[in-house]
Tab-separated table of N, CA and C in Angstrom:
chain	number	residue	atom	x	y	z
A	1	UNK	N	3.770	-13.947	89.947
A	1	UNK	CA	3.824	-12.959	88.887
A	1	UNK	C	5.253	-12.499	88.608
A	2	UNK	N	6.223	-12.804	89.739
A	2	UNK	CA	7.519	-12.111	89.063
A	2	UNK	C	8.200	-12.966	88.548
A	3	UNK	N	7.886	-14.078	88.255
A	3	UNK	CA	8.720	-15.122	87.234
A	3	UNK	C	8.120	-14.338	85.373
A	4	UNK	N	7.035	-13.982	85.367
A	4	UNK	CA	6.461	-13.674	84.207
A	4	UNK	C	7.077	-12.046	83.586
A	5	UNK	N	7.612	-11.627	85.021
A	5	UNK	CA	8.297	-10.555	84.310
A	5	UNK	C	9.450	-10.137	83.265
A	6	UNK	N	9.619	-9.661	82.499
A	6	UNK	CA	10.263	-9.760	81.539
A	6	UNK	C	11.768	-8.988	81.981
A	7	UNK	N	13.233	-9.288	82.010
A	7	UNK	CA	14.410	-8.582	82.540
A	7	UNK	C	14.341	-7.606	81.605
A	8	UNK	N	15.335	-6.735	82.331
A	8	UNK	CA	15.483	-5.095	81.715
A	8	UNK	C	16.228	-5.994	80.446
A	9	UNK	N	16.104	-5.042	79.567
A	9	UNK	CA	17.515	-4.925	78.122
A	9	UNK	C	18.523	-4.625	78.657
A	10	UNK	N	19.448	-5.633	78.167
A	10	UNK	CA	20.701	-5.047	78.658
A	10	UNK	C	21.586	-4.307	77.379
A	11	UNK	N	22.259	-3.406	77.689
A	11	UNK	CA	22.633	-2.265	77.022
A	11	UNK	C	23.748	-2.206	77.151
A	12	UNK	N	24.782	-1.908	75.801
A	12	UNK	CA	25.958	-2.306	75.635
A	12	UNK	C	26.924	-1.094	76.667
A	13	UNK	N	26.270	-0.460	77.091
A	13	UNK	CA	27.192	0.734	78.301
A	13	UNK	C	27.215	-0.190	79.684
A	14	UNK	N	26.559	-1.108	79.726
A	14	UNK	CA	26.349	-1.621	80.936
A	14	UNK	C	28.294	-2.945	81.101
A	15	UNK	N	28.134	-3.267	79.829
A	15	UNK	CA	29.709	-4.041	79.339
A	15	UNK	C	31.089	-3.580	80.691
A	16	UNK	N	31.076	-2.486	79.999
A	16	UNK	CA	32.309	-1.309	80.631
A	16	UNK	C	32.143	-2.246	82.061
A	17	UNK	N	31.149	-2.178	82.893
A	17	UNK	CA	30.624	-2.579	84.340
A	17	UNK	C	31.224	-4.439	84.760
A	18	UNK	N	31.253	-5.091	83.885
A	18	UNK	CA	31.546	-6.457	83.437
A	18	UNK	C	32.752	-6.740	84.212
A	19	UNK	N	32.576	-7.974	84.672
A	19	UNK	CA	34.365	-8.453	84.962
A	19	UNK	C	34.905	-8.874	83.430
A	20	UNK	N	36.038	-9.198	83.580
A	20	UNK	CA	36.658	-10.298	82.429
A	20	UNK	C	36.182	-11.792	82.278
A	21	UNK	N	35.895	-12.204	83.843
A	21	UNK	CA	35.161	-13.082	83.101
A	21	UNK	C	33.535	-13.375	82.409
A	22	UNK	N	32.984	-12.298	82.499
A	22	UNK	CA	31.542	-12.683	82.230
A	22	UNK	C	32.003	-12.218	80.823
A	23	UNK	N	32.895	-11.070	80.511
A	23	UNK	CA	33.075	-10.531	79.027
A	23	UNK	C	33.796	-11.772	78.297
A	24	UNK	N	34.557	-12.646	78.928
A	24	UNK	CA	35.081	-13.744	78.227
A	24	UNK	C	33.851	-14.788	77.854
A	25	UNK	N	32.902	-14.971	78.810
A	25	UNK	CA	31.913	-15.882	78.979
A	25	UNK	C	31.179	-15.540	78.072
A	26	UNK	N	30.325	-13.974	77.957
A	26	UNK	CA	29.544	-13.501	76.707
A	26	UNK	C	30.289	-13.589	75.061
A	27	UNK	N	32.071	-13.167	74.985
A	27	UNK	CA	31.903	-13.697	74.090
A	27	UNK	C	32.215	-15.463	73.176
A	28	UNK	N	32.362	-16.430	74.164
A	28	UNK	CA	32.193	-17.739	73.951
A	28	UNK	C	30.985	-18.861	74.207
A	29	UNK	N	30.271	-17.966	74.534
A	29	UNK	CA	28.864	-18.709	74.785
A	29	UNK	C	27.964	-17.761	73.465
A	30	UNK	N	28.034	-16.977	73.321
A	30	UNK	CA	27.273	-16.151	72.029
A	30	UNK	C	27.598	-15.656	71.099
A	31	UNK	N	28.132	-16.957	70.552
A	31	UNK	CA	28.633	-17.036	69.160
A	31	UNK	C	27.618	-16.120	67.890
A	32	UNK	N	28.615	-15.358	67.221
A	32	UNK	CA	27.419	-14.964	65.808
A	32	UNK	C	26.165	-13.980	66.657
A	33	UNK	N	26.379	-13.271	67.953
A	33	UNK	CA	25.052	-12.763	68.168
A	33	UNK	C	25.899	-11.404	68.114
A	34	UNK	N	25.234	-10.106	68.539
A	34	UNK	CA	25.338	-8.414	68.387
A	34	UNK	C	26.476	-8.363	69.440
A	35	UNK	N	26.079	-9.354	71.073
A	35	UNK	CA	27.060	-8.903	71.966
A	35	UNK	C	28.084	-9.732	72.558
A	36	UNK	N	28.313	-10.846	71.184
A	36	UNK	CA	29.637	-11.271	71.264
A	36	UNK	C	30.809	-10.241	71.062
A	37	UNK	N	30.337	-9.437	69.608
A	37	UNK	CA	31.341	-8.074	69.288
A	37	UNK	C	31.108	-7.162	69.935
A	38	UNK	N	30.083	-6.344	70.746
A	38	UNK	CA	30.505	-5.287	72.040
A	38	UNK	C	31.217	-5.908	72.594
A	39	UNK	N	31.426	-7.220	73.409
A	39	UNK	CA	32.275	-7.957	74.492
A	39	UNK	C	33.579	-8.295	74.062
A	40	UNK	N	33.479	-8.560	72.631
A	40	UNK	CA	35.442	-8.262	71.999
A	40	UNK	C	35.690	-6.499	72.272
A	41	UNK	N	34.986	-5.910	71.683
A	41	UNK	CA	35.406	-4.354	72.002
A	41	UNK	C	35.622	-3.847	72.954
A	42	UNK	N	35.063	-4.266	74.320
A	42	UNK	CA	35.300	-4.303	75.577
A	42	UNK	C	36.618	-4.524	76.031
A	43	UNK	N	37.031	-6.057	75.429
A	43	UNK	CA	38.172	-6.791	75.833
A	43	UNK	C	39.192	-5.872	75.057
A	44	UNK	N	39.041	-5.859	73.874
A	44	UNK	CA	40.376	-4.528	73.478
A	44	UNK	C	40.282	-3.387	74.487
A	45	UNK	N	39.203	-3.082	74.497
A	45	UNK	CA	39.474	-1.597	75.355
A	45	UNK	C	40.289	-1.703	76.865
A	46	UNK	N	40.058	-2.984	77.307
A	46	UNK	CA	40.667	-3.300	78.163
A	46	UNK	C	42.519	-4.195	77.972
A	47	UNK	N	43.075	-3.475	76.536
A	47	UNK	CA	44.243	-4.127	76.153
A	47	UNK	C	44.372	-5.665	75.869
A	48	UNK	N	43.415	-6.604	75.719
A	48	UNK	CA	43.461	-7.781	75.289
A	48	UNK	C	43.160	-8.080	73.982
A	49	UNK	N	44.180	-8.917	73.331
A	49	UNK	CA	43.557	-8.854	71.891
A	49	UNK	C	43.455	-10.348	71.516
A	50	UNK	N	42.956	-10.572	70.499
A	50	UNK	CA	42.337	-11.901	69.971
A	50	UNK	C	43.088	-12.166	68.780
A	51	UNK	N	43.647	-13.243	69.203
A	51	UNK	CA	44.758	-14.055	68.151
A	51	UNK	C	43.523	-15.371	66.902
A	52	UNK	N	43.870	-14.599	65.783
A	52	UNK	CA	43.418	-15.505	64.787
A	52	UNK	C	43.558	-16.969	64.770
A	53	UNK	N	44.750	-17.419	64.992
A	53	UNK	CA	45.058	-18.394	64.301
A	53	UNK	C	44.648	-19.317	65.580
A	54	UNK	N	45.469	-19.228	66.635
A	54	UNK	CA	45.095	-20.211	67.600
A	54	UNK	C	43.920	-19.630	68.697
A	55	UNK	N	43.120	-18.197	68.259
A	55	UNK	CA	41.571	-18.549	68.883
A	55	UNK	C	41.949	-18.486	70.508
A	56	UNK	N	42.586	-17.781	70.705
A	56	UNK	CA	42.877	-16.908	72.116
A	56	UNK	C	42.953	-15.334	72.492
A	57	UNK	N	42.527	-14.731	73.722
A	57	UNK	CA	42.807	-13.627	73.699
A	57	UNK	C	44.069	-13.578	74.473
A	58	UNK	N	44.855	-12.628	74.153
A	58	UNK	CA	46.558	-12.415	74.843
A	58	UNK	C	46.200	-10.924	75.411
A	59	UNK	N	46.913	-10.619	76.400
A	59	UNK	CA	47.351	-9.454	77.014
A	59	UNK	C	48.668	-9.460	77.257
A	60	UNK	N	49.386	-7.717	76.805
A	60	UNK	CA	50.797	-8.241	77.532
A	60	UNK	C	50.484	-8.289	79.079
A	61	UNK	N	51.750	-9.051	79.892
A	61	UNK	CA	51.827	-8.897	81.095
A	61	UNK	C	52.358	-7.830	81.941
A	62	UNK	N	51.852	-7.442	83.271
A	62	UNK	CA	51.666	-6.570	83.453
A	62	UNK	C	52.528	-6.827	85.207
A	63	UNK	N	53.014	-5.995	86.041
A	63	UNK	CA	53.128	-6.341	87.078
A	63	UNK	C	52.435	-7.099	87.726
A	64	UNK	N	50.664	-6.751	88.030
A	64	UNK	CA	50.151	-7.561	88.489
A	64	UNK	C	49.560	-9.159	88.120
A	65	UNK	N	50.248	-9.271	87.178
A	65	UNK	CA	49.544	-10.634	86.649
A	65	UNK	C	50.255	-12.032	87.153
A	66	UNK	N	50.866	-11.579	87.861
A	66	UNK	CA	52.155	-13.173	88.712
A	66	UNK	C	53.211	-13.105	87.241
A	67	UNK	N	53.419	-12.852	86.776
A	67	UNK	CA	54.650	-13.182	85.960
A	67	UNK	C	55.701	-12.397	86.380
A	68	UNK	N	56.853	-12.829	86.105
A	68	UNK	CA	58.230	-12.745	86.526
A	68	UNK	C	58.640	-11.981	85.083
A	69	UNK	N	58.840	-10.344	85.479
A	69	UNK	CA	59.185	-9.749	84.666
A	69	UNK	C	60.385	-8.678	84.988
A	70	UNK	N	61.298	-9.434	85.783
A	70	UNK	CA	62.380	-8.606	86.208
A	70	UNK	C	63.616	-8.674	84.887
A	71	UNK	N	63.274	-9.704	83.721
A	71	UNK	CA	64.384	-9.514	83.092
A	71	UNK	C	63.954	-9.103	82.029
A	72	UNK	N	62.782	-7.716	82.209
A	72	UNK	CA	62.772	-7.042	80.918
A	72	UNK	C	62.324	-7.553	79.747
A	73	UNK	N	61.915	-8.626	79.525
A	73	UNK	CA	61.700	-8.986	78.000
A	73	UNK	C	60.109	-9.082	78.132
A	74	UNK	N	59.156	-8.981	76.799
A	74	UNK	CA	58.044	-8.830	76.521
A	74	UNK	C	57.709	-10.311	77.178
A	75	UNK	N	56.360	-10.079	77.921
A	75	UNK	CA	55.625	-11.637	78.584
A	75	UNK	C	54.072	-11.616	78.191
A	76	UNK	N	53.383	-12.136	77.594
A	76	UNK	CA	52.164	-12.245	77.721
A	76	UNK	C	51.632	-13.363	78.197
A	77	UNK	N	49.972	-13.112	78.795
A	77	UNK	CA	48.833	-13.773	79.259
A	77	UNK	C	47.964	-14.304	78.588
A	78	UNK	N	47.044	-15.114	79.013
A	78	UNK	CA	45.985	-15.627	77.581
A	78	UNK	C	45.240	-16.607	78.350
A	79	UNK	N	43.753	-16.120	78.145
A	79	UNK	CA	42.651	-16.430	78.441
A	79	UNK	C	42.619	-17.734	78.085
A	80	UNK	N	42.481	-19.113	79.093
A	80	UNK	CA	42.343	-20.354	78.796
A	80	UNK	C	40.655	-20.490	79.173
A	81	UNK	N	40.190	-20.477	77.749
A	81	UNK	CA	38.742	-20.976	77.987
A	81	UNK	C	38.306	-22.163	78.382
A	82	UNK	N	39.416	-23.178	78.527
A	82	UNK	CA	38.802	-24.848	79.057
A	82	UNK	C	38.993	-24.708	80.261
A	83	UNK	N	40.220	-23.890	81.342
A	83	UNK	CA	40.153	-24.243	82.427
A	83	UNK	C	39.617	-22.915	83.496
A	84	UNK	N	39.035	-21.615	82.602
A	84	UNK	CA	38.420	-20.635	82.905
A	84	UNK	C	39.664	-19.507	83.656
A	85	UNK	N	41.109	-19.669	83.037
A	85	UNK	CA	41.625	-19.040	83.766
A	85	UNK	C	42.629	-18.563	82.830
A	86	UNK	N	43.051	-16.840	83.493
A	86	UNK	CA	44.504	-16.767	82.709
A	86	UNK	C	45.704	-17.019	83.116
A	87	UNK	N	46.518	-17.321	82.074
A	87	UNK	CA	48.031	-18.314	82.021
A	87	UNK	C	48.935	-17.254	81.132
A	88	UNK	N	50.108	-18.021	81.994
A	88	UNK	CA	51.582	-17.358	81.407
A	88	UNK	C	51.505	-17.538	80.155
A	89	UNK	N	51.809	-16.917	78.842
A	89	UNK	CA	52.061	-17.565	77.437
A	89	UNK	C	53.819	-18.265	77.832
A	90	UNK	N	53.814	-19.607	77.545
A	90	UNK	CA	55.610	-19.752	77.105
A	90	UNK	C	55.742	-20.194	76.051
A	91	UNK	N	54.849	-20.366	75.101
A	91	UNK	CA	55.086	-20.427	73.576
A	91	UNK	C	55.843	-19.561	73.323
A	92	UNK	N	56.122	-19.321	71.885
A	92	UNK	CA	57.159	-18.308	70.990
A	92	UNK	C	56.953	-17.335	70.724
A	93	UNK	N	57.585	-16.072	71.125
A	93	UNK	CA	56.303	-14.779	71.072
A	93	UNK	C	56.197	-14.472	69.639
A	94	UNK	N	57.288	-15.190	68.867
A	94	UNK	CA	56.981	-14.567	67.455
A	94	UNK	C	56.031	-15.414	66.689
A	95	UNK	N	55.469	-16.487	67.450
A	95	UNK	CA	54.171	-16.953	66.558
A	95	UNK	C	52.813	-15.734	66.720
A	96	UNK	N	52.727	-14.810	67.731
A	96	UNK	CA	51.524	-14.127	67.914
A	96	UNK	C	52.178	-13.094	67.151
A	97	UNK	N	53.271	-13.067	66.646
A	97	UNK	CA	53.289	-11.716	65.669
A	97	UNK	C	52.305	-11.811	64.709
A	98	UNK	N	51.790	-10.621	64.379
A	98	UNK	CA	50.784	-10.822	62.975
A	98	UNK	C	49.513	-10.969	63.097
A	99	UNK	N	49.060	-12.123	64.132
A	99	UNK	CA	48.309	-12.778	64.121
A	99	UNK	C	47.041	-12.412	65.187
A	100	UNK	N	47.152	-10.686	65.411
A	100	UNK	CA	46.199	-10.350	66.394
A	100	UNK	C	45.180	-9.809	65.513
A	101	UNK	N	43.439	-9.421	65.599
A	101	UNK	CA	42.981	-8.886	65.037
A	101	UNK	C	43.460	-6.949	65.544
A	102	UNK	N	43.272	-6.245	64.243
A	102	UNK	CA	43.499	-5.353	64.502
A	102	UNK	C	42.285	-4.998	65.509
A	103	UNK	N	42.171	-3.325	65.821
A	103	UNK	CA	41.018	-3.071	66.655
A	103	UNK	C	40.395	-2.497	65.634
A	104	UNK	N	40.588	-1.891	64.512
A	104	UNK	CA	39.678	-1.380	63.560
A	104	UNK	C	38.531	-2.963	63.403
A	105	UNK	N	39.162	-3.962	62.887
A	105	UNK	CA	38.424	-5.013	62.638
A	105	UNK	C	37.258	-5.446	64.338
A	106	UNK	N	37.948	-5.133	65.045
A	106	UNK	CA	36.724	-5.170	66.418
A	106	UNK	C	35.805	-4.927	66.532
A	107	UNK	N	35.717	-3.556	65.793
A	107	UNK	CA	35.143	-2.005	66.343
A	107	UNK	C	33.665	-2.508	65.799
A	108	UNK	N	32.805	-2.587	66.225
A	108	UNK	CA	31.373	-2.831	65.748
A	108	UNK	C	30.681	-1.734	65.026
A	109	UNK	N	30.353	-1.887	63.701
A	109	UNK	CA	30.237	-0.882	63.048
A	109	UNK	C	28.484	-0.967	63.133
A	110	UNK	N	27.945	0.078	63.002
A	110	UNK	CA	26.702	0.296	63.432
A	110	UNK	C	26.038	0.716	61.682
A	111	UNK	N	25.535	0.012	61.020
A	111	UNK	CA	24.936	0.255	59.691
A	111	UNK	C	24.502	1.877	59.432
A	112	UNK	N	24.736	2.906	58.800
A	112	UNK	CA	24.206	4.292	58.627
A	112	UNK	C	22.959	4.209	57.604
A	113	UNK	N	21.885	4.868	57.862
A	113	UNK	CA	20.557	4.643	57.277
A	113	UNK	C	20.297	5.841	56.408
C-alpha cells in the first residue's frame, strides 16, 4: 500500500531548503513547467544570474569558490550543466555585460483575479 501513496505537494517555500544543485537540476530538467521559474528565483536570490545569450548561470566569485582573487579584479563562476559542476569563467568579462536577465524578468508573477 505505500507505493500507492500519493507524495506530499511540494511547495515553493520548501526551494529556499534546496542545494544548488537540485535548484540547477529542477531548473534544466523542467523546462516550461511553474517550478523551473521558482528555481531561477531561488538562484537569483542566491546571487546567480542567468546569461541570455550563452544559457548559463554566472555568480561573481567569492572567497570561497577556489578562485584566485588576490589581484582585485572582478572573477566569475558558472554552472556547467554537462559536467554538473561550477567553473572559473576565463572568457571576456565584457561578453556577460548586458547579457544577464534582469531579476524583475525572474520574479514569477502570480496572475491577480
Amino acid at each position: 500500500m505505500c507505493y500507492y501513496m500519493n507524495p506530499p505537494a511540494l511547495k515553493t517555500g520548501h526551494l529556499s531548503k534546496f542545494t544548488l544543485e537540485i535548484l540547477f537540476y529542477v531548473f534544466h530538467a523542467m523546462p516550461k513547467d511553474g517550478l523551473q521559474a521558482y528555481a531561477a528565483q531561488e538562484l537569483y536570490s542566491r546571487q546567480w544570474r542567468y546569461h541570455v545569450e550563452l544559457k548559463l548561470w554566472f555568480k561573481r566569485a567569492e572567497p570561497g569558490d577556489g578562485v584566485d582573487l588576490s589581484d582585485g579584479a572582478t572573477k566569475y563562476i558558472y554552472f556547467d550543466w554537462q559536467t554538473w559542476d561550477r567553473r572559473h569563467f576565463s572568457g571576456n568579462i565584457q561578453q556577460l555585460a548586458g547579457g544577464f536577465l534582469s531579476e524583475d524578468d525572474v520574479r514569477v508573477k502570480v496572475p491577480s483575479s
